[in-house]
Short mmCIF file of C-alpha atoms in Angstrom, two decimals:
data_model
loop_
_atom_site.label_atom_id
_atom_site.label_comp_id
_atom_site.label_asym_id
_atom_site.label_seq_id
_atom_site.Cartn_x
_atom_site.Cartn_y
_atom_site.Cartn_z
CA UNK A 1 24.82 76.96 13.93
CA UNK A 2 27.54 78.05 16.35
CA UNK A 3 30.10 77.70 13.69
CA UNK A 4 27.76 79.81 10.86
CA UNK A 5 27.57 82.62 13.66
CA UNK A 6 31.23 83.07 13.65
CA UNK A 7 30.99 84.39 9.94
CA UNK A 8 28.73 87.30 10.30
CA UNK A 9 27.85 89.80 12.87
CA UNK A 10 24.20 88.84 12.89
CA UNK A 11 22.46 85.20 12.44
CA UNK A 12 19.04 84.05 12.32
CA UNK A 13 18.58 80.24 13.10
CA UNK A 14 15.80 79.48 10.43
CA UNK A 15 15.50 75.76 11.10
CA UNK A 16 17.58 72.94 12.28
CA UNK A 17 19.64 72.81 8.92
CA UNK A 18 19.10 76.67 7.62
CA UNK A 19 20.25 79.92 8.82
CA UNK A 20 20.46 83.73 7.28
CA UNK A 21 23.64 85.55 7.91
CA UNK A 22 23.68 89.22 7.94
CA UNK A 23 26.92 90.65 6.19
CA UNK A 24 25.75 94.26 6.65
CA UNK A 25 28.38 96.56 7.94
CA UNK A 26 31.39 94.04 7.28
CA UNK A 27 34.39 95.51 6.04
CA UNK A 28 35.61 93.18 3.18
CA UNK A 29 38.21 93.36 0.39
CA UNK A 30 36.88 89.79 -0.80
CA UNK A 31 34.02 88.72 -3.16
CA UNK A 32 31.03 87.62 -1.57
CA UNK A 33 31.12 84.43 -3.73
CA UNK A 34 34.51 83.66 -2.58
CA UNK A 35 33.57 84.37 1.20
CA UNK A 36 30.58 81.85 0.44
CA UNK A 37 32.86 79.08 -0.50
CA UNK A 38 34.88 79.80 2.55
CA UNK A 39 31.83 79.11 4.66
CA UNK A 40 31.02 76.18 2.70
CA UNK A 41 34.43 74.67 3.20
CA UNK A 42 34.55 75.26 6.83
CA UNK A 43 31.41 73.49 7.28
CA UNK A 44 32.25 70.51 5.35
CA UNK A 45 35.76 70.43 7.22
CA UNK A 46 34.21 70.78 10.74
CA UNK A 47 30.88 68.62 10.35
CA UNK A 48 31.47 66.73 6.94
CA UNK A 49 28.17 68.00 5.98
CA UNK A 50 28.01 69.48 2.34
CA UNK A 51 25.90 72.46 2.13
CA UNK A 52 24.76 75.09 -0.44
CA UNK A 53 25.11 78.91 0.16
CA UNK A 54 22.70 81.58 -1.44
CA UNK A 55 23.74 85.16 -1.36
CA UNK A 56 21.61 88.17 -2.10
CA UNK A 57 20.27 91.80 -0.97
CA UNK A 58 17.11 90.16 0.55
CA UNK A 59 16.16 87.12 2.52
CA UNK A 60 13.63 86.00 -0.45
CA UNK A 61 16.30 86.24 -2.85
CA UNK A 62 18.84 84.57 -0.93
CA UNK A 63 16.37 81.42 -0.48
CA UNK A 64 16.36 81.57 -4.33
CA UNK A 65 20.04 81.75 -4.69
CA UNK A 66 20.37 78.77 -2.21
CA UNK A 67 17.88 76.85 -4.16
CA UNK A 68 19.93 77.50 -7.34
CA UNK A 69 23.14 76.44 -5.45
CA UNK A 70 21.48 73.03 -4.55
CA UNK A 71 20.02 72.51 -7.95
CA UNK A 72 22.58 73.26 -10.40
CA UNK A 73 25.94 71.47 -9.94
CA UNK A 74 27.86 73.78 -12.08
CA UNK A 75 27.66 76.37 -9.40
CA UNK A 76 29.72 74.52 -7.19
CA UNK A 77 27.15 75.09 -4.35
CA UNK A 78 27.34 78.66 -3.81
CA UNK A 79 25.37 81.35 -5.95
CA UNK A 80 25.89 85.09 -5.42
CA UNK A 81 22.76 87.32 -6.58
CA UNK A 82 24.25 90.69 -5.76
CA UNK A 83 24.04 91.84 -9.36
CA UNK A 84 20.55 92.71 -10.51
CA UNK A 85 21.05 91.18 -13.85
CA UNK A 86 21.72 87.81 -12.28
CA UNK A 87 18.85 88.06 -10.19
CA UNK A 88 16.54 88.67 -13.18
CA UNK A 89 18.13 85.96 -15.15
CA UNK A 90 17.47 83.44 -12.28
CA UNK A 91 13.76 84.69 -11.41
CA UNK A 92 12.91 84.02 -15.20
CA UNK A 93 14.03 80.55 -14.55
CA UNK A 94 11.95 79.77 -11.49
CA UNK A 95 8.39 78.80 -11.18
CA UNK A 96 6.48 81.19 -9.03
CA UNK A 97 5.23 78.25 -6.88
CA UNK A 98 9.07 77.90 -5.74
CA UNK A 99 9.28 81.20 -4.21
CA UNK A 100 9.57 81.38 -0.49
CA UNK A 101 6.17 82.46 0.97
CA UNK A 102 4.11 81.56 -2.09
CA UNK A 103 2.04 78.40 -1.31
CA UNK A 104 0.10 76.22 -3.39
CA UNK A 105 -3.07 78.14 -3.48
CA UNK A 106 -1.63 81.47 -3.90
CA UNK A 107 0.58 80.05 -6.75
CA UNK A 108 -2.53 78.69 -8.57
CA UNK A 109 -4.30 82.24 -8.30
CA UNK A 110 -1.33 83.93 -9.71
CA UNK A 111 -1.10 81.51 -12.65
CA UNK A 112 -4.47 82.51 -13.50
CA UNK A 113 -3.49 86.20 -13.64
CA UNK A 114 -0.63 85.11 -15.94
CA UNK A 115 2.12 85.21 -13.27
CA UNK A 116 4.11 81.89 -13.97
CA UNK A 117 7.63 82.65 -13.11
CA UNK A 118 9.66 84.53 -10.08
CA UNK A 119 10.14 87.34 -12.66
CA UNK A 120 6.48 87.52 -13.43
CA UNK A 121 5.79 88.25 -9.84
CA UNK A 122 8.54 90.69 -9.67
CA UNK A 123 7.16 92.48 -12.46
CA UNK A 124 3.66 92.84 -11.18
CA UNK A 125 1.97 95.97 -9.67
CA UNK A 126 2.76 96.08 -5.85
CA UNK A 127 -0.77 97.71 -5.36
CA UNK A 128 -2.48 94.88 -7.31
CA UNK A 129 -0.96 92.15 -5.45
CA UNK A 130 -1.58 93.88 -2.27
CA UNK A 131 -5.14 94.19 -2.93
CA UNK A 132 -5.52 90.86 -4.23
CA UNK A 133 -3.39 88.80 -1.79
CA UNK A 134 -2.42 91.09 1.15
CA UNK A 135 0.74 92.92 2.57
CA UNK A 136 2.88 89.61 2.91
CA UNK A 137 2.61 88.73 -0.79
CA UNK A 138 3.60 92.34 -1.74
CA UNK A 139 6.44 92.27 0.47
CA UNK A 140 7.61 89.06 -1.32
CA UNK A 141 7.38 90.97 -4.68
CA UNK A 142 9.39 93.79 -3.45
CA UNK A 143 12.01 91.41 -2.01
CA UNK A 144 12.24 89.72 -5.51
CA UNK A 145 13.16 93.42 -6.79
CA UNK A 146 16.07 93.71 -4.21
CA UNK A 147 14.03 95.62 -1.42
CA UNK A 148 14.63 94.32 1.96
CA UNK A 149 11.22 94.09 3.65
CA UNK A 150 11.71 90.70 6.02
CA UNK A 151 14.04 91.61 9.01
CA UNK A 152 16.51 89.36 10.37
CA UNK A 153 15.23 87.91 13.47
CA UNK A 154 18.20 87.13 15.75
CA UNK A 155 16.07 86.30 18.71
CA UNK A 156 13.67 83.40 18.58
CA UNK A 157 10.11 84.33 19.31
CA UNK A 158 8.66 82.86 22.36
CA UNK A 159 5.54 80.54 21.95
CA UNK A 160 2.22 81.70 22.59
CA UNK A 161 0.97 78.08 22.86
CA UNK A 162 2.27 74.80 23.25
CA UNK A 163 0.03 71.86 21.81
CA UNK A 164 0.44 68.12 22.33
CA UNK A 165 -1.84 65.83 20.44
CA UNK A 166 -2.08 62.43 19.09
CA UNK A 167 -4.68 60.04 17.53
CA UNK A 168 -5.10 56.89 19.40
CA UNK A 169 -4.19 53.81 17.72
CA UNK A 170 -7.30 52.24 19.12
CA UNK A 171 -10.56 53.82 19.87
CA UNK A 172 -10.80 54.57 23.80
CA UNK A 173 -13.99 53.87 25.21
CA UNK A 174 -13.02 54.10 29.11
CA UNK A 175 -12.01 56.89 30.98
CA UNK A 176 -9.33 55.01 32.54
CA UNK A 177 -7.34 54.74 29.26
CA UNK A 178 -8.14 58.30 28.35
CA UNK A 179 -6.71 59.36 31.86
CA UNK A 180 -3.39 57.47 30.78
CA UNK A 181 -3.33 59.29 27.42
CA UNK A 182 -4.18 62.69 29.01
CA UNK A 183 -1.44 62.37 31.66
CA UNK A 184 1.15 61.32 28.78
CA UNK A 185 0.29 64.34 26.70
CA UNK A 186 0.34 66.66 30.00
CA UNK A 187 3.86 65.46 30.81
CA UNK A 188 5.13 65.93 27.41
CA UNK A 189 3.62 69.43 27.06
CA UNK A 190 5.04 70.45 30.60
CA UNK A 191 8.52 69.37 29.10
CA UNK A 192 8.21 71.38 25.86
CA UNK A 193 7.00 74.30 28.38
CA UNK A 194 10.21 74.14 30.46
CA UNK A 195 12.29 73.77 27.17
CA UNK A 196 10.67 77.12 26.26
CA UNK A 197 11.67 78.60 29.93
CA UNK A 198 8.21 79.71 30.33
CA UNK A 199 5.39 78.94 33.02
CA UNK A 200 1.60 78.90 32.11
CA UNK A 201 -1.67 79.75 33.84
CA UNK A 202 -3.83 78.02 31.30
CA UNK A 203 -4.26 74.36 30.57
CA UNK A 204 -6.76 73.34 27.96
CA UNK A 205 -7.90 69.71 27.15
CA UNK A 206 -9.92 68.47 24.13
CA UNK A 207 -11.27 65.08 23.13
CA UNK A 208 -13.16 64.01 20.01
CA UNK A 209 -14.53 60.94 18.36
CA UNK A 210 -13.94 60.55 14.57
CA UNK A 211 -16.43 62.09 12.17
CA UNK A 212 -15.66 59.56 9.71
CA UNK A 213 -16.49 56.34 11.93
CA UNK A 214 -19.81 54.71 12.56
CA UNK A 215 -21.46 55.40 15.90
CA UNK A 216 -22.38 58.90 17.73
CA UNK A 217 -20.13 61.90 17.12
CA UNK A 218 -18.96 63.86 20.13
CA UNK A 219 -16.40 66.63 20.64
CA UNK A 220 -15.61 68.95 23.61
CA UNK A 221 -13.01 71.09 25.15
CA UNK A 222 -12.54 72.64 28.81
CA UNK A 223 -10.04 75.21 30.06
CA UNK A 224 -8.54 75.18 33.69
CA UNK A 225 -6.88 78.33 34.93
CA UNK A 226 -3.88 77.80 37.65
CA UNK A 227 -3.78 80.06 40.61
CA UNK A 228 -0.12 80.60 39.89
CA UNK A 229 2.11 80.26 36.84
CA UNK A 230 3.50 77.00 36.69
CA UNK A 231 5.67 74.62 34.43
CA UNK A 232 5.50 71.75 37.12
CA UNK A 233 4.43 68.37 35.60
CA UNK A 234 2.24 67.71 38.55
CA UNK A 235 0.22 71.08 38.39
CA UNK A 236 -0.46 70.44 34.52
CA UNK A 237 -1.48 66.58 35.08
CA UNK A 238 -3.69 67.85 37.77
CA UNK A 239 -5.28 70.59 35.91
CA UNK A 240 -5.95 68.08 32.71
CA UNK A 241 -7.35 65.55 34.82
CA UNK A 242 -9.99 67.97 36.37
CA UNK A 243 -10.62 69.20 32.74
CA UNK A 244 -11.17 65.64 31.71
CA UNK A 245 -13.87 65.25 34.32
CA UNK A 246 -16.04 68.15 33.13
CA UNK A 247 -16.02 66.92 29.46
CA UNK A 248 -15.89 63.26 29.66
CA UNK A 249 -18.99 61.32 28.66
CA UNK A 250 -19.59 57.51 28.32
CA UNK A 251 -20.74 55.74 25.27
CA UNK A 252 -18.45 57.34 22.82
CA UNK A 253 -15.59 55.97 20.91
CA UNK A 254 -12.70 58.62 21.43
CA UNK A 255 -9.93 58.87 18.59
CA UNK A 256 -8.19 61.89 19.64
CA UNK A 257 -7.30 64.08 22.78
CA UNK A 258 -4.98 67.00 23.17
CA UNK A 259 -3.40 69.44 25.74
CA UNK A 260 -3.09 73.11 24.94
CA UNK A 261 -0.97 75.36 27.34
CA UNK A 262 -1.19 79.23 27.07
CA UNK A 263 -0.91 82.33 29.07
CA UNK A 264 2.75 82.21 29.52
CA UNK A 265 5.17 84.14 31.56
CA UNK A 266 8.88 83.94 31.76
CA UNK A 267 10.02 81.51 34.20
CA UNK A 268 13.05 83.91 35.25
CA UNK A 269 10.63 86.66 36.10
CA UNK A 270 7.51 85.31 37.40
CA UNK A 271 6.18 86.39 40.60
CA UNK A 272 4.02 84.52 42.91
CA UNK A 273 1.11 85.58 45.07
CA UNK A 274 2.18 84.89 48.70
CA UNK A 275 -1.82 85.12 49.72
CA UNK A 276 -2.90 82.77 47.32
CA UNK A 277 -4.93 79.87 48.63
CA UNK A 278 -2.50 77.22 46.89
CA UNK A 279 1.12 77.74 46.90
CA UNK A 280 3.53 76.13 44.25
CA UNK A 281 5.19 72.84 45.33
CA UNK A 282 8.30 73.00 47.58
CA UNK A 283 11.52 72.82 45.35
CA UNK A 284 9.50 72.27 42.25
CA UNK A 285 12.09 73.91 40.11
CA UNK A 286 14.65 71.54 41.17
CA UNK A 287 12.87 68.51 40.89
CA UNK A 288 11.46 69.34 37.39
CA UNK A 289 15.10 69.95 36.50
CA UNK A 290 16.43 66.69 37.95
CA UNK A 291 13.77 64.89 36.06
CA UNK A 292 14.38 66.34 32.63
CA UNK A 293 18.20 65.77 33.05
CA UNK A 294 17.63 62.11 33.39
CA UNK A 295 15.27 61.94 30.86
CA UNK A 296 17.70 63.82 28.54
CA UNK A 297 20.85 61.65 29.55
CA UNK A 298 19.72 58.65 27.40
CA UNK A 299 20.27 56.29 30.54
CA UNK A 300 16.59 55.93 31.66
CA UNK A 301 13.49 57.63 31.78
CA UNK A 302 11.31 59.02 34.74
CA UNK A 303 7.61 59.19 34.04
CA UNK A 304 4.38 59.94 36.23
CA UNK A 305 2.41 57.08 37.47
CA UNK A 306 -0.69 58.39 35.93
CA UNK A 307 0.06 57.29 32.51
CA UNK A 308 0.94 53.78 33.42
CA UNK A 309 3.06 51.51 31.36
CA UNK A 310 0.35 50.17 29.02
CA UNK A 311 0.71 52.04 25.81
CA UNK A 312 -1.81 50.33 23.75
CA UNK A 313 -3.92 53.51 23.05
CA UNK A 314 -1.07 55.23 21.11
CA UNK A 315 -0.83 55.35 17.33
CA UNK A 316 0.36 52.57 15.38
CA UNK A 317 3.77 53.49 14.09
CA UNK A 318 5.17 49.98 12.55
CA UNK A 319 5.80 52.08 9.18
CA UNK A 320 7.33 54.97 10.79
CA UNK A 321 10.54 56.14 8.90
CA UNK A 322 14.00 55.96 10.81
CA UNK A 323 15.03 59.15 12.62
CA UNK A 324 18.25 59.32 10.64
CA UNK A 325 18.94 63.17 11.77
CA UNK A 326 18.15 62.88 15.45
CA UNK A 327 18.92 59.12 16.48
CA UNK A 328 22.54 57.90 16.16
CA UNK A 329 21.46 54.17 16.97
CA UNK A 330 19.21 54.63 13.71
CA UNK A 331 21.70 55.93 11.28
CA UNK A 332 22.23 53.20 8.19
CA UNK A 333 25.46 51.54 8.28
CA UNK A 334 27.58 51.47 5.12
CA UNK A 335 30.20 48.82 4.43
CA UNK A 336 32.92 49.04 1.98
#
């Protein structure tokens, strides 16, 4: 992504392997298609990864151009849709279901209206689409006609909530095992919170049985408010355990639990109340940073004793696909 950012004044990292570049304001004496091939060649040289490049006046058209670049080998991996005539030619070939932002349900409803291709959607009346599907789908229509409606987001939006939830590999029937699971989820959610450079004041916990299993059904949740914003794992575990004590009921076979963190404040600007009855742990930030550094080093892992060493409650993962994109040890070996 750093390499991509060097090719344009503004960049939006859309996902782990996709980004939007904004060429607005660039003084150029070259064709955009040639520039796209230059970007493609640089990425291949530096990372050994083949990529597709789609160029267009709107983000939706750029996604379509990128789809075409990856689908049709004759393009060489680069498609420039700056020309309106090329736009409409390609839109006529693309099913409306493959348009960015058009989900399966909306696509099915559009088909009943005779809108089957991206070009059909582009030719539809904006007022009708807005009335039937809302403003988001209308923006998609306008973007298909070359009218920019979706701005580039250079700054990643801060999350409003963090959820850590798992289904158990076995039905949990005792509170000791449940405490271990809740402790693990609280620990992971706290790690995510620190990754976002945020602190939270609200910790929520939910537990539930399976609606499809035999036996009594039960689901409940509880929220605990902290006296001060925190990203300290100890605070979050403590609050989660207090929440569990209020909603736990014996006699049920629980299959799922989860932690929800909310009410965030930026870690860099958080102010604490010196008159609060309970104050943050001393050297909390330094300790959490040290724990995160160790856990991210790959040399070992530090965890809180509350979750224990018995992970029998975890979901079975024997059929889990290898993590080819995130774990070097799981990369397939090719011998020639």
